Short mmCIF file of C-alpha atoms and ligand atoms in Angstrom, two decimals:
data_model
loop_
_atom_site.label_atom_id
_atom_site.label_comp_id
_atom_site.label_asym_id
_atom_site.label_seq_id
_atom_site.Cartn_x
_atom_site.Cartn_y
_atom_site.Cartn_z
CA MET A 229 -17.11 -3.43 -51.15
CA GLY A 230 -15.74 -4.59 -47.80
CA GLU A 231 -19.04 -5.89 -46.33
CA GLY A 232 -18.57 -9.26 -44.67
CA PHE A 233 -14.84 -9.12 -45.18
CA ASP A 234 -12.96 -10.71 -42.22
CA ILE A 235 -9.45 -9.39 -41.87
CA ARG A 236 -8.43 -12.00 -39.28
CA LYS A 237 -9.43 -14.84 -41.62
CA TRP A 238 -7.58 -13.08 -44.45
CA ILE A 239 -4.37 -12.90 -42.37
CA GLU A 240 -4.70 -16.63 -41.73
CA ASN A 241 -5.65 -17.79 -45.31
CA ARG A 242 -4.83 -14.91 -47.70
CA LYS A 243 -7.02 -16.34 -50.40
CA GLU A 244 -7.59 -13.10 -52.36
CA LEU A 245 -5.62 -9.95 -53.07
CA ILE A 246 -6.90 -7.07 -51.00
CA VAL A 247 -6.65 -3.29 -51.42
CA ILE A 248 -6.45 -0.90 -48.51
CA SER A 249 -7.16 2.61 -49.68
CA GLY A 250 -8.09 6.07 -48.48
CA PRO A 251 -6.53 9.43 -47.87
CA CYS A 252 -3.01 9.96 -46.64
CA SER A 253 -4.61 12.28 -44.01
CA VAL A 254 -8.20 12.56 -42.90
CA GLU A 255 -8.83 16.25 -43.48
CA SER A 256 -12.59 16.84 -43.18
CA ARG A 257 -15.79 14.84 -42.84
CA GLU A 258 -16.75 15.67 -46.42
CA GLN A 259 -13.38 14.65 -47.83
CA LEU A 260 -13.43 11.34 -45.99
CA LEU A 261 -17.03 10.41 -46.83
CA GLU A 262 -16.72 11.38 -50.49
CA THR A 263 -13.52 9.36 -50.83
CA ALA A 264 -15.01 6.39 -49.03
CA ALA A 265 -18.15 6.53 -51.21
CA GLY A 266 -15.98 6.24 -54.34
CA LEU A 267 -13.91 3.39 -52.85
CA SER A 268 -16.96 1.44 -51.76
CA LYS A 269 -17.73 0.94 -55.49
CA ILE A 270 -14.49 -0.96 -56.04
CA ASP A 271 -14.66 -4.68 -55.29
CA LYS A 272 -11.09 -5.23 -54.24
CA VAL A 273 -11.12 -2.39 -51.68
CA LYS A 274 -11.87 -3.92 -48.35
CA VAL A 275 -10.36 -1.44 -45.95
CA LEU A 276 -10.50 2.36 -45.64
CA ARG A 277 -7.23 3.84 -44.46
CA GLY A 278 -6.88 7.35 -43.07
CA GLY A 279 -4.07 9.07 -41.23
CA ILE A 280 -5.35 10.79 -38.08
CA TRP A 281 -1.94 11.67 -36.56
CA LYS A 282 0.69 12.42 -39.18
CA PRO A 283 4.44 11.98 -38.68
CA ARG A 284 5.77 14.96 -40.61
CA THR A 285 9.34 15.63 -41.60
CA ARG A 286 9.12 19.37 -40.73
CA PRO A 287 7.32 20.79 -37.71
CA ASP A 288 5.26 23.44 -39.58
CA ALA A 289 3.36 20.92 -41.71
CA PHE A 290 -0.20 19.62 -41.14
CA GLU A 291 0.11 17.08 -38.31
CA GLY A 292 -3.31 15.47 -38.64
CA ILE A 293 -6.89 16.28 -37.68
CA GLY A 294 -6.76 14.21 -34.44
CA GLU A 295 -9.58 12.59 -32.47
CA VAL A 296 -12.52 14.13 -34.37
CA GLY A 297 -11.34 12.29 -37.50
CA LEU A 298 -11.99 9.00 -35.71
CA GLN A 299 -15.67 9.84 -35.53
CA TRP A 300 -15.71 10.36 -39.33
CA MET A 301 -13.91 7.07 -39.83
CA ARG A 302 -16.64 5.39 -37.74
CA GLU A 303 -19.31 7.10 -39.80
CA ALA A 304 -17.66 6.05 -43.11
CA LYS A 305 -17.53 2.47 -41.88
CA GLN A 306 -21.25 2.51 -40.97
CA ARG A 307 -22.26 4.07 -44.30
CA TYR A 308 -20.06 2.12 -46.67
CA GLY A 309 -19.25 -1.17 -44.93
CA LEU A 310 -15.51 -0.78 -45.24
CA LEU A 311 -13.23 -1.82 -42.40
CA THR A 312 -11.18 1.10 -41.03
CA MET A 313 -7.45 1.36 -40.45
CA THR A 314 -5.21 4.07 -39.03
CA GLU A 315 -1.61 4.68 -37.96
CA VAL A 316 -0.68 4.59 -34.28
CA ALA A 317 2.62 5.93 -33.03
CA VAL A 318 2.13 6.23 -29.25
CA PRO A 319 -0.05 4.36 -26.71
CA GLU A 320 -2.54 7.23 -26.56
CA HIS A 321 -3.27 6.73 -30.28
CA VAL A 322 -3.92 3.03 -29.65
CA GLU A 323 -6.35 3.80 -26.89
CA LEU A 324 -8.27 6.38 -28.93
CA ALA A 325 -8.33 4.29 -32.10
CA LEU A 326 -9.72 1.29 -30.25
CA ARG A 327 -12.22 3.44 -28.41
CA TYR A 328 -13.68 4.60 -31.75
CA GLY A 329 -13.81 1.06 -33.10
CA ILE A 330 -10.97 1.29 -35.66
CA ASP A 331 -10.64 -2.27 -37.00
CA ILE A 332 -6.98 -2.44 -37.95
CA LEU A 333 -3.89 -0.50 -36.86
CA TRP A 334 -0.61 0.12 -38.61
CA ILE A 335 2.72 1.23 -37.23
CA GLY A 336 4.51 3.69 -39.48
CA ALA A 337 7.98 3.51 -40.95
CA ARG A 338 9.34 6.27 -38.72
CA THR A 339 8.07 4.56 -35.60
CA VAL A 340 9.32 1.07 -36.55
CA VAL A 341 12.94 2.33 -36.52
CA ASN A 342 12.72 2.86 -32.76
CA PRO A 343 12.52 -0.30 -30.64
CA PHE A 344 11.54 1.71 -27.55
CA SER A 345 8.49 3.13 -29.33
CA VAL A 346 7.54 -0.23 -30.75
CA GLN A 347 7.83 -1.85 -27.29
CA GLU A 348 5.64 0.85 -25.80
CA LEU A 349 3.04 0.25 -28.47
CA ALA A 350 3.27 -3.50 -27.99
CA ASP A 351 2.75 -3.11 -24.23
CA SER A 352 -0.26 -0.89 -24.79
CA LEU A 353 -1.72 -3.57 -27.11
CA ARG A 354 -1.27 -6.48 -24.70
CA GLY A 355 -4.44 -8.53 -24.45
CA CYS A 356 -6.05 -7.00 -27.59
CA ASP A 357 -6.82 -9.07 -30.63
CA VAL A 358 -6.82 -6.14 -33.06
CA PRO A 359 -4.89 -6.86 -36.27
CA VAL A 360 -1.70 -4.74 -36.59
CA PHE A 361 0.32 -4.16 -39.77
CA VAL A 362 3.97 -3.23 -39.39
CA LYS A 363 5.50 -1.01 -42.07
CA ASN A 364 9.14 -1.55 -42.91
CA PRO A 365 11.51 0.82 -41.06
CA ILE A 366 12.83 3.65 -43.24
CA ALA A 367 16.28 2.05 -43.04
CA PRO A 368 16.76 -1.09 -45.15
CA ASP A 369 17.21 -3.38 -42.13
CA VAL A 370 15.17 -6.56 -42.29
CA LYS A 371 16.07 -7.47 -38.69
CA LEU A 372 14.65 -4.22 -37.38
CA TRP A 373 11.40 -4.94 -39.23
CA LEU A 374 11.33 -8.50 -37.90
CA GLY A 375 12.16 -7.22 -34.39
CA ALA A 376 9.08 -5.00 -34.39
CA ILE A 377 6.92 -7.97 -35.41
CA GLU A 378 8.44 -10.03 -32.67
CA ARG A 379 7.74 -7.37 -30.07
CA LEU A 380 4.05 -7.44 -31.02
CA GLU A 381 4.02 -11.26 -30.88
CA GLY A 382 5.68 -11.01 -27.47
CA ALA A 383 2.67 -8.96 -26.32
CA GLY A 384 0.39 -11.80 -27.41
CA LEU A 385 -0.92 -10.31 -30.69
CA LYS A 386 -2.08 -12.98 -33.08
CA TYR A 387 -3.03 -11.06 -36.22
CA ILE A 388 0.04 -9.38 -37.64
CA GLY A 389 0.85 -8.32 -41.17
CA ALA A 390 3.71 -6.41 -42.82
CA ILE A 391 3.63 -3.50 -45.26
CA HIS A 392 6.48 -2.83 -47.63
CA ARG A 393 6.65 0.95 -48.27
CA GLY A 394 10.20 1.33 -49.61
CA PHE A 395 13.33 2.73 -47.98
CA SER A 396 14.90 6.19 -47.59
CA SER A 397 17.93 6.72 -49.70
CA TYR A 398 20.26 9.60 -50.41
CA ASP A 399 20.87 8.40 -53.97
CA GLU A 400 19.14 9.95 -57.00
CA SER A 401 16.13 7.79 -57.76
CA PRO A 402 12.79 8.17 -59.51
CA TYR A 403 11.12 6.70 -56.41
CA ARG A 404 10.29 8.55 -53.26
CA ASN A 405 11.41 5.49 -51.31
CA ALA A 406 13.59 2.91 -53.01
CA PRO A 407 11.67 -0.35 -53.31
CA LEU A 408 14.64 -2.71 -52.62
CA TRP A 409 12.35 -5.65 -53.41
CA GLU A 410 14.89 -8.13 -51.99
CA ILE A 411 14.12 -6.95 -48.46
CA PRO A 412 10.39 -7.85 -48.32
CA ILE A 413 11.29 -11.11 -50.09
CA GLU A 414 13.88 -11.79 -47.36
CA LEU A 415 11.22 -11.11 -44.68
CA LEU A 416 8.96 -13.64 -46.45
CA ARG A 417 11.78 -16.17 -46.48
CA LEU A 418 12.33 -15.69 -42.72
CA ARG A 419 8.62 -15.54 -41.83
CA ARG A 420 6.34 -17.34 -44.28
CA ASP A 421 3.53 -16.95 -41.83
CA ILE A 422 3.45 -13.12 -41.99
CA PRO A 423 1.47 -11.70 -44.95
CA VAL A 424 3.28 -8.87 -46.75
CA ILE A 425 1.43 -6.22 -48.70
CA THR A 426 2.85 -3.31 -50.74
CA ASP A 427 2.26 0.41 -50.14
CA ILE A 428 2.80 1.54 -53.70
CA SER A 429 2.04 5.16 -52.88
CA HIS A 430 4.94 5.75 -50.51
CA ILE A 431 7.35 3.83 -52.73
CA SER A 432 6.31 5.82 -55.83
CA GLY A 433 5.89 9.34 -54.46
CA HIS A 434 4.36 10.35 -57.81
CA ARG A 435 1.18 9.21 -59.50
CA GLU A 436 2.93 8.29 -62.80
CA LEU A 437 4.97 5.60 -61.08
CA LEU A 438 2.08 3.83 -59.35
CA GLN A 439 1.23 1.51 -62.19
CA GLU A 440 4.77 0.22 -62.72
CA VAL A 441 5.33 -0.29 -59.01
CA ALA A 442 2.00 -2.04 -58.63
CA GLN A 443 2.78 -4.42 -61.48
CA THR A 444 6.19 -5.30 -60.04
CA ALA A 445 4.59 -5.91 -56.65
CA LEU A 446 2.06 -8.24 -58.28
CA ASP A 447 4.78 -10.02 -60.18
CA ILE A 448 6.71 -10.79 -57.04
CA GLY A 449 3.54 -12.11 -55.42
CA THR A 450 2.31 -9.32 -53.16
CA LEU A 451 -0.86 -10.27 -51.24
CA GLY A 452 -2.33 -6.77 -51.30
CA PHE A 453 -1.90 -3.09 -51.80
CA MET A 454 -2.05 0.01 -49.68
CA ILE A 455 -2.82 2.93 -52.01
CA GLU A 456 -3.57 6.53 -51.05
CA THR A 457 -6.71 8.05 -52.55
CA HIS A 458 -8.36 11.44 -52.16
CA CYS A 459 -11.52 12.90 -53.71
CA ASN A 460 -9.46 15.90 -54.78
CA PRO A 461 -5.80 14.82 -54.80
CA ASP A 462 -4.28 18.14 -55.91
CA GLN A 463 -5.77 19.85 -52.89
CA ALA A 464 -4.59 17.21 -50.43
CA LEU A 465 -2.90 18.61 -47.34
CA THR A 466 -0.30 15.83 -47.34
CA ASP A 467 1.28 13.73 -50.07
CA ALA A 468 -0.66 15.45 -52.86
CA ASP A 469 1.67 14.17 -55.65
CA GLN A 470 1.08 10.55 -54.97
CA GLN A 471 -2.66 10.46 -54.26
CA ILE A 472 -5.25 9.53 -56.91
CA THR A 473 -9.03 9.64 -57.03
CA PRO A 474 -11.01 6.44 -56.35
CA GLN A 475 -12.00 6.52 -60.06
CA ASP A 476 -8.33 6.45 -61.07
CA LEU A 477 -7.69 3.70 -58.53
CA LYS A 478 -10.29 1.61 -60.32
CA LYS A 479 -8.57 2.30 -63.72
CA LEU A 480 -5.21 1.46 -62.21
CA LEU A 481 -6.45 -1.86 -60.83
CA ASP A 482 -8.10 -2.71 -64.14
CA SER A 483 -4.87 -2.08 -66.02
CA LEU A 484 -2.82 -4.56 -63.97
CA MET A 485 -1.99 -8.06 -65.11
CA PHE A 486 -3.05 -10.44 -62.39
CA ARG A 487 -1.38 -13.79 -62.59
CA GLN A 488 -3.47 -16.91 -62.76
CA LYS A 489 -1.35 -18.62 -60.22
CA SER A 490 0.10 -16.71 -57.30
CA VAL A 491 3.88 -16.85 -56.91
CA ASP A 492 4.65 -19.11 -53.97
CA THR A 493 7.24 -18.44 -51.33
CA ASP A 494 9.68 -21.03 -52.62
CA GLU A 495 9.67 -19.32 -56.03
CA LEU A 496 10.26 -15.94 -54.30
CA VAL A 497 13.18 -17.33 -52.39
CA LEU A 498 14.66 -18.65 -55.64
CA GLN A 499 14.09 -15.28 -57.34
CA ASN A 500 15.86 -13.54 -54.49
CA LEU A 501 18.84 -15.85 -54.66
CA ARG A 502 19.05 -15.23 -58.45
CA ARG A 503 19.03 -11.49 -57.86
CA GLU A 504 21.89 -11.96 -55.43
CA ILE A 505 23.84 -13.94 -58.06
CA ASP A 506 23.21 -11.26 -60.65
CA ASN A 507 24.54 -8.60 -58.29
CA ILE A 508 27.65 -10.64 -57.53
CA ASP A 509 28.27 -11.25 -61.26
CA ASP A 510 27.97 -7.52 -61.80
CA GLU A 511 30.55 -6.87 -59.11
CA LEU A 512 32.83 -9.52 -60.58
CA LEU A 513 32.70 -7.85 -64.02
CA ASN A 514 33.37 -4.41 -62.52
CA LEU A 515 36.35 -5.82 -60.67
CA ILE A 516 37.73 -7.61 -63.75
CA ALA A 517 37.42 -4.40 -65.77
CA LYS A 518 39.22 -2.52 -62.98
CA ARG A 519 41.93 -5.13 -62.92
CA MET A 520 42.42 -4.85 -66.68
CA SER A 521 42.82 -1.10 -66.44
CA VAL A 522 45.53 -1.45 -63.77
CA SER A 523 47.18 -4.05 -65.97
CA GLU A 524 47.27 -1.56 -68.88
CA GLN A 525 48.91 1.00 -66.63
CA ILE A 526 51.56 -1.60 -65.73
CA GLY A 527 51.96 -2.21 -69.50
CA HIS A 528 52.74 1.51 -70.12
CA PHE A 529 55.20 1.50 -67.30
CA LYS A 530 56.97 -1.57 -68.66
CA LYS A 531 57.17 -0.02 -72.14
CA GLU A 532 58.61 3.20 -70.78
CA HIS A 533 61.16 1.38 -68.68
CA LYS A 534 61.86 -1.29 -71.30
CA VAL A 535 60.95 -4.12 -68.96
CA THR A 536 59.77 -7.43 -70.50
CA ILE A 537 56.03 -7.98 -70.38
CA LEU A 538 55.93 -11.48 -68.96
CA GLN A 539 57.69 -11.79 -65.62
CA MET A 540 57.54 -15.53 -65.10
CA ASP A 541 58.65 -15.58 -61.45
CA ARG A 542 56.07 -13.04 -60.39
CA TRP A 543 53.31 -14.82 -62.28
CA LYS A 544 54.19 -18.14 -60.63
CA GLN A 545 54.10 -16.56 -57.19
CA VAL A 546 50.77 -14.82 -57.82
CA LEU A 547 49.14 -17.96 -59.18
CA GLU A 548 50.35 -20.05 -56.28
CA HIS A 549 49.07 -17.50 -53.81
CA HIS A 550 45.63 -17.37 -55.49
CA ILE A 551 45.36 -21.16 -55.61
CA ASN A 552 46.21 -21.50 -51.90
CA LYS A 553 43.75 -18.79 -50.99
CA GLY A 554 41.06 -20.29 -53.28
CA VAL A 555 41.47 -23.75 -51.72
CA SER A 556 41.35 -22.29 -48.24
CA LEU A 557 37.97 -20.73 -49.25
CA GLY A 558 36.67 -24.12 -50.37
CA LEU A 559 37.14 -23.55 -54.11
CA ASN A 560 38.34 -26.14 -56.53
CA GLU A 561 42.10 -25.90 -57.27
CA GLU A 562 41.74 -26.54 -61.02
CA SER A 563 38.99 -23.99 -61.38
CA VAL A 564 41.00 -21.28 -59.62
CA ARG A 565 43.93 -22.02 -61.88
CA ASP A 566 41.73 -21.87 -65.01
CA ILE A 567 40.11 -18.62 -64.00
CA PHE A 568 43.39 -16.87 -63.32
CA GLU A 569 45.08 -18.23 -66.42
CA ILE A 570 42.33 -16.74 -68.54
CA ILE A 571 42.53 -13.38 -66.71
CA HIS A 572 46.31 -13.34 -66.92
CA LYS A 573 46.31 -14.15 -70.62
CA ASP A 574 43.98 -11.25 -71.29
CA SER A 575 46.10 -8.93 -69.13
CA ILE A 576 49.26 -9.85 -71.04
CA ASN A 577 47.52 -9.21 -74.37
CA ARG A 578 46.64 -5.71 -73.23
CA GLN A 579 50.25 -4.92 -72.42
CA PHE A 580 51.56 -5.25 -75.99
C1 PEP B 206 1.26 6.91 -44.36
O1 PEP B 206 0.91 5.80 -44.66
O2 PEP B 206 0.57 7.93 -44.56
C2 PEP B 206 2.60 7.11 -43.76
C3 PEP B 206 2.93 8.15 -43.03
O3 PEP B 206 3.41 6.13 -44.11
P1 PEP B 206 4.94 5.75 -43.80
O4 PEP B 206 4.97 5.40 -42.32
O5 PEP B 206 5.12 4.59 -44.68
O6 PEP B 206 5.77 6.94 -44.17
MN1 MN B 207 1.09 9.54 -46.96
#
């Protein structure tokens, strides 16, 4: 239950993991109150989220209930003691949300991609001390995410958080939005002072993936979750596939393995660097395999044309060129020689 929970203090100290939950879209008074009632029974849920204005991909979809939904949010807060949070995309949303006493705002992934929109929002928030969470832009661009945070800071906002919700991708993937965990970790490295939480619903896109994504988020040290819930998920007007009931949210949270000790930022930075090394090693292996296959083609050619396999002059030239290049890149001469001798030996063996 969120009673007595202070989001500003949480942004400063982040002592406990928090859950922000509620429907993708506020649809009716009954739907919101029933969902909020269920959520108020879960300790970790401190904030009730609800989309009032929905950024939809296609124009014929439900675009949100609008202003009347803000009254229901206020009622839910009074009844169940949860803080309330909604998405703002234009200054008019900010004005209305604040007028109805919404406690926390978030800026959505589709808005964060546009610096003009973010600046307009920042200007409309000047002088307010409302906490604002910035979702990552749909494109995997950490500077764009950071830029949005800086625009809010430029407008004097003091309570800012970030929400990782995954990234659009054209590739086949089980996720609705690819998590690309290295990007929120990079944001943390650049800005240790900004708390990052994970929106597992928009990363997953499907209920079955929520558990796995939540556990990974915990393992990399997320400070909180945003999770969409609905009293009747299958009937939801938006994002039905990824919403769960508050009862299932409780089961999901109970099934997670919470670490004794939270992962600190230094450890995350190290993990990120290791991931980078793993990717580079992968690329190296792919390139070596590609090189060997070209070598084999050369082997066939030499056989057909009865050319000797080892062409000493060419090899000397190649090695000298690689050593010079390696040294100019700051590599050790002996190491470059060793690496290419091993590769060359293997190439020659493949040409017999
Ligand atoms: C949402 O939280 O309902 C939403 C629209 O999110 P996003 O901006 O991450 O797509
Ligand atoms: Mn949604």
